[in-house]
PDB file of C-alpha atoms and ligand atoms in Angstrom:
ATOM      1  CA  MET A   1     110.568 101.233 127.559  1.00 40.00           C
ATOM      2  CA  SER A   2     108.522  98.274 128.777  1.00 47.00           C
ATOM      3  CA  ASN A   3     108.827  94.853 127.134  1.00 47.00           C
ATOM      4  CA  MET A   4     105.225  95.184 125.968  1.00 47.00           C
ATOM      5  CA  ARG A   5     106.052  98.289 123.954  1.00 50.00           C
ATOM      6  CA  ARG A   6     109.021  96.585 122.249  1.00 56.00           C
ATOM      7  CA  MET A   7     106.930  93.612 121.023  1.00 54.00           C
ATOM      8  CA  LYS A   8     105.351  93.729 117.590  1.00 59.00           C
ATOM      9  CA  LEU A   9     101.627  93.600 118.220  1.00 61.00           C
ATOM     10  CA  THR A  10      99.604  92.239 115.355  1.00 66.00           C
ATOM     11  CA  GLY A  11      96.162  92.847 116.744  1.00 69.00           C
ATOM     12  CA  SER A  12      94.041  93.063 119.839  1.00 69.00           C
ATOM     13  CA  TYR A  13      90.637  91.947 121.021  1.00 66.00           C
ATOM     14  CA  GLU A  14      88.402  92.427 124.016  1.00 68.00           C
ATOM     15  CA  ALA A  15      88.499  89.382 126.286  1.00 65.00           C
ATOM     16  CA  PRO A  16      85.220  88.295 127.948  1.00 67.00           C
ATOM     17  CA  ILE A  17      86.399  89.723 131.293  1.00 70.00           C
ATOM     18  CA  GLY A  18      86.688  93.184 129.725  1.00 72.00           C
ATOM     19  CA  THR A  19      90.481  93.260 129.395  1.00 74.00           C
ATOM     20  CA  THR A  20      92.216  94.021 126.100  1.00 74.00           C
ATOM     21  CA  MET A  21      94.308  91.020 124.987  1.00 69.00           C
ATOM     22  CA  TYR A  22      97.138  91.409 122.461  1.00 73.00           C
ATOM     23  CA  VAL A  23      98.158  88.981 119.701  1.00 76.00           C
ATOM     24  CA  VAL A  24     101.928  88.634 119.365  1.00 79.00           C
ATOM     25  CA  ASN A  25     103.546  86.680 116.529  1.00 85.00           C
ATOM     26  CA  THR A  26     106.355  85.210 118.616  1.00 87.00           C
ATOM     27  CA  GLY A  27     107.842  83.836 115.384  1.00 90.00           C
ATOM     28  CA  ASP A  28     109.219  87.332 114.793  1.00 88.00           C
ATOM     29  CA  TRP A  29     111.728  86.746 117.619  1.00 88.00           C
ATOM     30  CA  ARG A  30     113.329  83.690 115.981  1.00 94.00           C
ATOM     31  CA  TYR A  31     116.968  83.604 114.813  1.00 95.00           C
ATOM     32  CA  GLN A  32     116.946  79.859 114.179  1.00 97.00           C
ATOM     33  CA  ARG A  33     114.204  77.480 113.082  1.00 97.00           C
ATOM     34  CA  PRO A  34     113.464  73.778 113.592  1.00 98.00           C
ATOM     35  CA  VAL A  35     113.439  71.579 110.494  1.00 98.00           C
ATOM     36  CA  THR A  36     111.939  68.109 110.851  1.00 98.00           C
ATOM     37  CA  ILE A  37     113.745  65.258 109.123  1.00 98.00           C
ATOM     38  CA  ALA A  38     110.599  63.386 108.130  1.00 95.00           C
ATOM     39  CA  GLY A  39     112.280  60.020 107.652  1.00 97.00           C
ATOM     40  CA  LYS A  40     113.448  60.033 111.276  1.00 98.00           C
ATOM     41  CA  CYS A  41     110.244  61.268 112.944  1.00 98.00           C
ATOM     42  CA  ARG A  42     108.470  58.510 114.921  1.00 98.00           C
ATOM     43  CA  LYS A  43     105.395  60.707 115.506  1.00 98.00           C
ATOM     44  CA  CYS A  44     105.693  60.233 119.260  1.00 98.00           C
ATOM     45  CA  GLY A  45     104.475  63.806 119.902  1.00 97.00           C
ATOM     46  CA  LEU A  46     107.109  64.615 122.547  1.00 98.00           C
ATOM     47  CA  CYS A  47     108.205  67.782 120.740  1.00 98.00           C
ATOM     48  CA  SER A  48     104.621  68.981 120.839  1.00 97.00           C
ATOM     49  CA  LEU A  49     104.368  68.393 124.589  1.00 97.00           C
ATOM     50  CA  TYR A  50     107.542  70.352 125.330  1.00 97.00           C
ATOM     51  CA  CYS A  51     107.089  73.259 122.903  1.00 96.00           C
ATOM     52  CA  PRO A  52     106.379  76.372 125.023  1.00 94.00           C
ATOM     53  CA  THR A  53     104.436  78.081 122.235  1.00 92.00           C
ATOM     54  CA  GLY A  54     102.383  75.082 121.106  1.00 93.00           C
ATOM     55  CA  SER A  55     103.858  75.355 117.627  1.00 95.00           C
ATOM     56  CA  ARG A  56     104.433  71.670 116.850  1.00 97.00           C
ATOM     57  CA  TYR A  57     101.578  69.833 115.166  1.00 97.00           C
ATOM     58  CA  GLU A  58     100.992  66.483 113.508  1.00 97.00           C
ATOM     59  CA  GLU A  59     100.974  66.024 109.751  1.00 97.00           C
ATOM     60  CA  ALA A  60     100.568  62.833 107.722  1.00 96.00           C
ATOM     61  CA  ASN A  61     104.184  61.651 107.854  1.00 96.00           C
ATOM     62  CA  ALA A  62     105.824  63.706 110.607  1.00 98.00           C
ATOM     63  CA  PHE A  63     105.371  66.536 113.072  1.00 98.00           C
ATOM     64  CA  ALA A  64     105.785  70.054 111.667  1.00 98.00           C
ATOM     65  CA  THR A  65     106.102  73.591 113.025  1.00 97.00           C
ATOM     66  CA  ASP A  66     103.796  76.586 112.903  1.00 95.00           C
ATOM     67  CA  LEU A  67     106.413  79.244 112.159  1.00 94.00           C
ATOM     68  CA  ARG A  68     104.071  82.122 113.014  1.00 92.00           C
ATOM     69  CA  TYR A  69     104.625  81.335 116.685  1.00 93.00           C
ATOM     70  CA  CYS A  70     107.808  79.207 116.875  1.00 96.00           C
ATOM     71  CA  LYS A  71     110.356  81.397 118.644  1.00 95.00           C
ATOM     72  CA  GLY A  72     113.321  79.167 117.802  1.00 97.00           C
ATOM     73  CA  CYS A  73     114.202  78.132 121.357  1.00 97.00           C
ATOM     74  CA  GLY A  74     115.343  74.653 120.250  1.00 98.00           C
ATOM     75  CA  ILE A  75     113.623  72.760 123.076  1.00 98.00           C
ATOM     76  CA  CYS A  76     111.875  70.472 120.572  1.00 98.00           C
ATOM     77  CA  ALA A  77     115.189  69.512 118.965  1.00 98.00           C
ATOM     78  CA  ASN A  78     116.740  68.941 122.376  1.00 98.00           C
ATOM     79  CA  GLU A  79     113.918  66.672 123.571  1.00 98.00           C
ATOM     80  CA  CYS A  80     113.451  64.652 120.367  1.00 98.00           C
ATOM     81  CA  GLY A  81     114.862  61.201 121.091  1.00 98.00           C
ATOM     82  CA  ALA A  82     114.992  60.336 117.397  1.00 98.00           C
ATOM     83  CA  ALA A  83     117.214  63.309 116.465  1.00 98.00           C
ATOM     84  CA  ALA A  84     114.551  64.182 113.905  1.00 98.00           C
ATOM     85  CA  ILE A  85     114.741  67.957 114.365  1.00 98.00           C
ATOM     86  CA  ALA A  86     117.628  70.090 113.134  1.00 98.00           C
ATOM     87  CA  MET A  87     117.927  73.736 114.153  1.00 98.00           C
ATOM     88  CA  VAL A  88     119.039  75.891 111.224  1.00 98.00           C
ATOM     89  CA  GLU A  89     119.793  79.577 110.984  1.00 97.00           C
ATOM     90  CA  GLU A  90     116.794  81.762 110.188  1.00 94.00           C
ATOM     91  CA  ILE A  91     117.321  83.843 107.064  1.00 89.00           C
ATOM     92  CA  ARG A  92     114.949  86.774 106.740  1.00 80.00           C
ATOM     93  CA  THR A  93     114.695  88.720 103.511  1.00 77.00           C
TER      94      THR A  93
HETATM   95  S1  SF4 B 101     109.808  64.302 119.265  1.00 89.55           S
HETATM   96 FE1  SF4 B 101     110.910  63.833 117.364  1.00 89.55          FE
HETATM   97  S2  SF4 B 101     110.211  61.790 116.788  1.00 89.55           S
HETATM   98 FE2  SF4 B 101     108.737  62.594 118.274  1.00 89.55          FE
HETATM   99  S3  SF4 B 101     107.130  63.576 117.006  1.00 89.55           S
HETATM  100 FE3  SF4 B 101     108.627  65.158 117.528  1.00 89.55          FE
HETATM  101  S4  SF4 B 101     110.051  65.204 115.760  1.00 89.55           S
HETATM  102 FE4  SF4 B 101     108.922  63.271 115.684  1.00 89.55          FE
HETATM  103  S1  SF4 B 102     112.008  75.804 118.519  1.00 89.55           S
HETATM  104 FE1  SF4 B 102     110.930  76.138 120.489  1.00 89.55          FE
HETATM  105  S2  SF4 B 102     109.129  77.324 119.937  1.00 89.55           S
HETATM  106 FE2  SF4 B 102     109.909  76.451 118.031  1.00 89.55          FE
HETATM  107  S3  SF4 B 102     108.774  74.554 117.739  1.00 89.55           S
HETATM  108 FE3  SF4 B 102     110.674  74.053 118.833  1.00 89.55          FE
HETATM  109  S4  SF4 B 102     110.120  74.098 121.020  1.00 89.55           S
HETATM  110 FE4  SF4 B 102     108.520  75.184 119.876  1.00 89.55          FE
END
């Protein structure tokens, strides 16, 4: 079975070049999630630059995570110089 068939596809659309593009909620792959410790976040944006899924975004007091696409790789936590991101186990109900 190809990797494409194993992924959960949440939708598709026709791209301008005539190819069918698929929407994949990469957040479904996650077994751990990043939690920002707001008091430590310096809002430097480094986590956003390194995130491979573009899931980190700026809020009023700290950077946060779009959990629809965060795949839990932990790169943001590893790169944060302020130790403002903790990786915690994902609990799915
Ligand atoms: S890298 Fe760390 S300190 Fe910088 S914005 Fe991200 S969470 Fe905040
Ligand atoms: S855990 Fe990985 S995918 Fe999720 S926000 Fe951090 S860098 Fe991005």
